[in-house]
Coordinates of C-alpha atoms and ligand atoms in Angstrom, one line a residue:
M1 CA -137.5 -15.5 99.2
N2 CA -134.0 -14.3 99.7
E3 CA -133.9 -10.9 101.4
T4 CA -130.7 -8.7 101.5
I5 CA -130.5 -5.3 102.9
Q6 CA -129.3 -2.7 100.4
K7 CA -128.0 -0.3 103.1
N8 CA -126.7 2.5 100.9
L9 CA -130.0 2.8 99.0
E10 CA -132.3 2.2 102.0
Y11 CA -133.9 -0.5 100.0
K12 CA -134.6 -4.1 100.8
K13 CA -133.8 -6.5 97.9
Y14 CA -136.2 -9.3 97.2
V15 CA -134.8 -12.0 94.9
I16 CA -137.6 -14.1 93.6
D17 CA -135.6 -16.2 91.1
S18 CA -133.0 -15.6 88.4
K19 CA -135.3 -13.5 86.3
L20 CA -137.1 -11.5 88.9
Q21 CA -136.0 -9.2 91.7
Y22 CA -137.5 -6.2 93.5
F23 CA -136.2 -3.3 95.5
K24 CA -138.5 -1.7 98.0
P25 CA -138.0 0.9 100.8
H26 CA -138.4 -0.3 104.3
A27 CA -142.1 -0.6 105.5
S28 CA -141.6 1.9 108.3
K29 CA -140.4 4.5 105.9
I30 CA -143.4 4.1 103.6
E31 CA -146.0 4.3 106.5
K32 CA -144.3 7.3 108.1
T33 CA -144.3 9.2 104.8
F34 CA -148.0 8.5 104.2
A35 CA -149.0 9.6 107.7
E36 CA -146.9 12.7 107.5
E37 CA -148.0 13.8 104.0
I38 CA -151.7 13.3 104.9
S39 CA -151.2 15.3 108.1
F40 CA -149.7 18.2 106.0
S41 CA -152.1 18.1 103.1
L42 CA -155.3 17.9 105.1
N43 CA -154.4 20.3 107.9
R44 CA -154.8 23.5 105.8
N45 CA -157.4 25.6 104.3
T46 CA -157.1 24.3 100.7
K47 CA -157.1 20.6 101.5
F48 CA -155.6 18.0 99.1
I49 CA -154.5 14.3 98.9
S50 CA -151.7 13.5 96.6
P51 CA -152.9 11.3 93.7
K52 CA -150.0 8.9 94.3
F53 CA -152.0 7.6 97.3
F54 CA -154.8 6.3 95.1
Y55 CA -152.9 3.2 94.3
D56 CA -153.4 0.6 97.1
K57 CA -154.4 -2.8 95.7
K58 CA -158.0 -1.8 95.3
G59 CA -157.1 1.5 93.8
S60 CA -154.8 -0.1 91.2
D61 CA -157.5 -2.6 90.3
L62 CA -160.1 0.2 89.9
F63 CA -157.7 2.1 87.7
E64 CA -157.4 -1.0 85.5
K65 CA -161.2 -1.0 85.3
I66 CA -161.2 2.7 84.3
C67 CA -158.8 1.9 81.4
T68 CA -161.5 -0.4 79.9
L69 CA -164.4 2.1 80.2
P70 CA -166.0 3.4 76.9
E71 CA -165.6 7.0 78.2
Y72 CA -161.9 6.6 79.0
Y73 CA -160.3 7.2 75.6
P74 CA -156.7 7.7 76.8
T75 CA -155.8 4.1 77.2
R76 CA -157.2 2.7 74.0
T77 CA -155.9 5.7 72.0
E78 CA -152.4 5.3 73.4
I79 CA -152.5 1.6 72.7
R80 CA -153.4 2.3 69.1
I81 CA -150.5 4.7 68.8
L82 CA -148.1 2.1 70.3
Q83 CA -149.4 -0.5 67.9
N84 CA -148.6 1.9 65.0
L85 CA -145.2 2.5 66.4
Q86 CA -144.1 -1.1 66.2
D87 CA -142.5 -0.7 62.8
E88 CA -140.9 2.6 63.4
L89 CA -139.4 2.5 67.0
P90 CA -136.8 -0.1 66.1
S91 CA -135.0 2.4 63.9
F92 CA -134.4 4.6 66.9
I93 CA -133.1 1.9 69.3
D94 CA -130.6 -0.9 68.9
N95 CA -130.1 -4.2 70.8
S96 CA -128.3 -2.5 73.6
Y97 CA -131.3 -0.9 75.2
R98 CA -133.0 -1.7 78.5
L99 CA -136.7 -0.7 79.0
V100 CA -137.4 1.4 82.1
E101 CA -141.0 2.4 83.0
L102 CA -142.2 5.1 85.3
G103 CA -145.6 4.3 86.8
S104 CA -145.8 0.9 85.1
G105 CA -149.0 -0.2 86.9
A106 CA -150.4 -3.4 85.3
S107 CA -147.7 -3.1 82.5
V108 CA -150.4 -3.7 79.8
K109 CA -149.2 -1.1 77.3
T110 CA -145.6 -2.1 78.1
R111 CA -146.2 -5.4 76.3
L112 CA -146.3 -3.6 73.0
L113 CA -142.8 -2.3 73.6
L114 CA -141.6 -5.6 75.1
D115 CA -142.8 -7.3 71.9
I116 CA -140.3 -5.1 70.0
F117 CA -137.4 -5.6 72.5
T118 CA -137.8 -9.3 73.0
K119 CA -137.9 -10.0 69.3
S120 CA -134.5 -8.6 68.6
Q121 CA -132.7 -9.2 71.9
E122 CA -131.4 -12.5 73.4
K123 CA -132.1 -11.1 76.9
T124 CA -134.3 -8.2 77.6
E125 CA -134.1 -6.2 80.8
Y126 CA -137.1 -4.4 82.1
F127 CA -137.1 -2.0 85.1
P128 CA -140.7 -1.1 86.2
I129 CA -140.9 1.7 88.8
D130 CA -144.2 2.0 90.6
I131 CA -145.3 3.0 94.1
S132 CA -148.0 0.3 94.0
E133 CA -147.6 -3.4 94.9
I134 CA -149.4 -4.1 91.6
L135 CA -145.8 -4.1 90.2
A136 CA -145.1 -7.5 91.7
E137 CA -148.2 -9.1 90.3
S138 CA -147.8 -7.6 86.8
S139 CA -144.1 -8.6 86.7
E140 CA -145.0 -12.2 87.4
Q141 CA -147.5 -12.2 84.6
L142 CA -145.0 -10.7 82.1
L143 CA -142.5 -13.4 82.9
Q144 CA -145.1 -16.1 82.0
D145 CA -145.4 -14.6 78.6
Y146 CA -141.8 -13.6 77.7
D147 CA -139.1 -16.2 77.9
N148 CA -136.1 -14.0 77.6
L149 CA -137.3 -11.3 80.0
H150 CA -135.4 -10.3 83.2
I151 CA -137.2 -7.9 85.6
T152 CA -135.8 -5.6 88.3
G153 CA -138.7 -3.8 89.9
I154 CA -138.4 -0.8 92.0
I155 CA -141.5 -0.4 94.3
D156 CA -141.1 3.2 95.1
T157 CA -142.0 6.8 94.0
Y158 CA -140.8 8.1 90.6
D159 CA -138.2 10.1 92.4
G160 CA -136.9 7.1 94.3
G161 CA -136.8 5.1 91.1
L162 CA -134.9 7.7 89.2
E163 CA -132.3 8.0 92.1
F164 CA -132.0 4.2 91.9
L165 CA -131.4 4.3 88.1
K166 CA -128.9 7.2 88.2
N167 CA -125.4 5.8 87.8
Y168 CA -126.8 2.3 88.0
D169 CA -124.6 1.1 85.0
K170 CA -123.5 2.1 81.5
K171 CA -126.3 0.3 79.7
N172 CA -128.6 2.4 77.5
N173 CA -132.1 3.0 78.8
L174 CA -135.3 3.8 77.0
I175 CA -137.3 5.4 79.8
I176 CA -141.1 5.5 79.2
F177 CA -143.8 7.4 81.0
L178 CA -147.2 6.5 79.6
G179 CA -150.8 7.2 80.3
S180 CA -150.3 11.0 80.6
S181 CA -149.5 10.4 84.3
F182 CA -147.2 13.4 83.8
G183 CA -150.4 15.5 83.6
N184 CA -150.8 15.1 87.3
F185 CA -147.9 17.4 88.0
S186 CA -148.4 21.2 88.3
H187 CA -146.5 23.1 85.6
I188 CA -143.6 24.0 87.9
D189 CA -143.4 20.5 89.4
G190 CA -143.6 19.0 85.9
E191 CA -140.7 21.1 84.6
N192 CA -138.6 20.1 87.7
F193 CA -139.5 16.5 87.1
L194 CA -138.6 16.5 83.4
E195 CA -135.2 18.1 84.4
K196 CA -134.8 15.3 86.9
I197 CA -135.4 12.7 84.3
N198 CA -133.0 14.5 82.0
S199 CA -130.3 14.6 84.6
T200 CA -130.8 10.8 85.2
M201 CA -130.2 10.1 81.6
K202 CA -126.8 9.3 80.0
S203 CA -126.0 10.4 76.5
G204 CA -127.6 7.7 74.3
D205 CA -130.6 7.2 76.6
L206 CA -134.0 7.9 75.2
F207 CA -137.3 9.0 76.8
L208 CA -140.8 8.3 75.5
I209 CA -143.6 10.3 77.0
G210 CA -147.4 9.9 76.5
L211 CA -149.4 13.1 76.9
D212 CA -153.1 13.8 76.6
L213 CA -154.1 16.6 74.2
V214 CA -156.6 19.5 74.6
K215 CA -160.0 18.5 73.2
D216 CA -163.7 19.0 73.5
T217 CA -164.8 19.6 77.2
K218 CA -167.6 17.0 77.0
I219 CA -165.2 14.2 76.0
L220 CA -162.8 15.2 78.7
E221 CA -165.3 15.5 81.5
S222 CA -167.0 12.2 80.8
A223 CA -163.6 10.4 80.8
Y224 CA -163.3 11.5 84.4
D225 CA -166.9 10.9 85.5
D226 CA -168.1 7.7 83.8
S227 CA -171.6 6.5 83.7
Q228 CA -170.8 3.3 85.7
G229 CA -169.4 5.3 88.6
I230 CA -166.0 3.6 88.6
T231 CA -164.0 6.8 88.6
S232 CA -166.1 7.9 91.6
E233 CA -165.3 4.6 93.4
F234 CA -161.6 5.1 92.5
N235 CA -161.6 8.6 94.0
L236 CA -163.5 7.7 97.1
N237 CA -161.3 4.6 97.7
V238 CA -158.4 6.9 98.8
L239 CA -160.5 7.7 101.9
S240 CA -161.0 3.9 102.6
R241 CA -157.2 3.6 102.3
I242 CA -156.6 6.3 104.9
N243 CA -159.2 4.6 107.2
D244 CA -157.4 1.3 106.9
E245 CA -153.8 2.4 107.0
L246 CA -153.9 5.5 109.1
D247 CA -156.6 4.5 111.5
A248 CA -159.1 7.1 110.4
D249 CA -162.9 7.3 110.5
F250 CA -164.0 8.8 107.2
D251 CA -167.6 7.9 106.4
L252 CA -167.6 7.5 102.6
N253 CA -171.4 8.1 102.5
N254 CA -170.6 11.7 103.5
F255 CA -168.5 12.4 100.4
S256 CA -169.1 12.5 96.6
H257 CA -166.8 12.5 93.6
Y258 CA -166.6 15.8 91.8
S259 CA -164.6 16.6 88.6
I260 CA -164.6 19.4 86.2
Y261 CA -162.5 20.6 83.2
N262 CA -160.9 24.0 83.9
K263 CA -160.5 25.4 80.4
D264 CA -158.2 28.3 81.4
E265 CA -155.8 26.0 83.2
Q266 CA -156.3 23.2 80.6
R267 CA -156.8 20.6 83.2
I268 CA -159.3 18.2 84.7
E269 CA -159.7 18.9 88.4
M270 CA -160.9 16.1 90.6
Y271 CA -162.1 16.5 94.2
L272 CA -163.9 14.8 97.0
K273 CA -166.8 16.9 98.2
S274 CA -168.0 16.9 101.8
L275 CA -171.8 16.4 101.7
V276 CA -172.3 17.6 105.4
N277 CA -170.5 19.5 108.1
Q278 CA -168.4 16.7 109.7
S279 CA -165.4 15.9 111.8
V280 CA -162.9 13.1 111.0
I281 CA -160.1 11.6 113.1
I282 CA -157.0 10.4 111.4
S283 CA -155.1 8.8 114.3
K284 CA -151.8 8.0 112.8
S285 CA -151.5 11.6 111.3
N286 CA -152.5 13.1 114.7
L287 CA -155.2 15.0 113.0
S288 CA -158.8 15.9 113.9
L289 CA -160.3 17.3 110.7
N290 CA -163.3 19.6 110.5
L291 CA -165.0 19.7 107.1
K292 CA -167.8 22.1 106.1
K293 CA -170.7 21.0 103.9
N294 CA -169.6 21.4 100.2
E295 CA -165.9 21.8 101.1
L296 CA -163.6 20.2 98.5
I297 CA -160.6 18.0 99.0
H298 CA -158.5 18.2 95.9
T299 CA -157.3 14.7 94.7
E300 CA -156.0 15.1 91.2
H301 CA -155.1 17.4 88.3
S302 CA -154.9 16.0 84.8
H303 CA -153.3 18.6 82.6
K304 CA -154.0 18.5 78.8
Y305 CA -151.5 20.0 76.3
T306 CA -151.3 21.4 72.8
L307 CA -148.6 20.0 70.5
D308 CA -146.8 23.4 70.7
Q309 CA -146.8 23.4 74.5
I310 CA -145.3 19.9 74.5
K311 CA -142.5 20.9 72.2
T312 CA -141.8 24.0 74.2
L313 CA -141.8 22.1 77.5
L314 CA -139.5 19.4 76.3
K315 CA -137.1 21.8 74.7
K316 CA -137.0 24.0 77.8
T317 CA -136.2 21.0 80.0
G318 CA -133.2 20.0 78.0
F319 CA -134.5 17.5 75.4
N320 CA -134.1 17.1 71.6
I321 CA -137.4 16.0 70.0
I322 CA -136.8 12.9 67.8
H323 CA -140.3 12.1 66.8
T324 CA -144.0 12.6 67.8
W325 CA -146.7 10.0 67.1
L326 CA -150.4 10.8 67.1
D327 CA -153.7 9.0 66.6
D328 CA -156.1 9.9 63.8
D329 CA -158.3 12.1 66.0
T330 CA -155.3 13.9 67.6
Y331 CA -156.5 12.9 71.1
F332 CA -153.2 11.7 72.4
S333 CA -149.5 12.0 71.7
L334 CA -146.3 10.0 72.2
T335 CA -143.0 11.9 71.9
L336 CA -139.6 10.3 71.8
V337 CA -136.7 12.6 72.9
S338 CA -133.0 12.4 73.7
K339 CA -130.9 14.5 76.1
N340 CA -129.4 17.7 74.6
Ligands
SAM1 C1 -152.5 6.5 85.9 S1 -151.7 5.1 86.3 C2 -150.9 4.7 84.7 C3 -150.5 3.2 84.6 C4 -150.0 2.8 83.2 N1 -148.6 3.5 83.1 C5 -150.9 3.3 82.1 O1 -150.5 4.1 81.3 O2 -152.0 2.7 82.1 C6 -150.4 5.7 87.2 C7 -149.4 4.6 87.8 O3 -148.3 5.3 88.4 C8 -148.2 4.9 89.7 N2 -147.8 6.1 90.5 C9 -148.6 7.2 90.7 N3 -147.9 8.2 91.4 C10 -146.7 7.7 91.5 C11 -145.5 8.2 92.1 N4 -145.4 9.4 92.7 N5 -144.4 7.4 92.1 C12 -144.4 6.1 91.5 N6 -145.5 5.6 91.0 C13 -146.6 6.4 91.0 C14 -149.5 4.3 90.2 O4 -149.3 3.3 91.2 C15 -150.1 3.8 88.8 O5 -149.7 2.4 88.7

């Protein structure tokens, strides 16, 4: 592996071969951020852990399992929409586009878009951006299946990836953000994030966003609390990660997964509930944590939207709506936009 320091971007560059390279912040920066963020988010009355910390190797694998669960409709519904979009998307992009993906994960749905790109391009460029190391594994798998694919992976936060992309070159980008991961943002953070994407885009760039729609409470609640307990395992795994990486002593038997749909706020709220009065030490965050019985640690919001709200939000943040694709049940939406 050839490693070169990218001083100006604070990234290390890993060139695997002529078709695959990654950029990654230095390890010390990543660990420091994790310890500091946990110290801040757990050392307060309303405790929370950012959902971006779910995705260590085990968390990413558990998320892939969630995607196959009968209760978890978002993945199979979005895949169905992407399949239907195969004939229509090519009329909006020409051969000059590169595919950029925020939160690419296992890049499973990406394949439906890469099918379109690689069919019409001699060389297709794909820039996955993901905080999880799963990016490396999924990139290697993609390269086994697509001959004319060239991958530049950015193993970093969405914000880091967008900074990386800004002014990168003059090539047109189709930026995709699937899985309704956008729903994890609060309304204000979401608007700021969309404005950031908008300011990263050049004229000619396109953005495709997958958003989950408001629906029956039962369907929503069972998608985030499945009968096999995989979502529960995924939620609790963040405590194991803190134990392993920040030298902490969470006893997972003393916590349970709790999720509920808040109709007024149009969001699934996911928590870890403390089952007893307990104290936990998180050494690398310099934190001694006292939790009361039934106290909640918030771990994720997953906002749901109406089609009108999506239109208003995208227009407000500087986009022109080009097209919205839906499934037959109107469970999920994919919206293609350009910059105003
Ligand atoms: C819910 S999964 C979605 C994966 C895939 N896009 C899909 O639709 O199935 C979210 C992905 O985004 C990544 N992720 C979460 N928060 C992130 C952040 N703040 N910055 C970069 N990646 C993030 C996770 O590692 C994970 O792979």
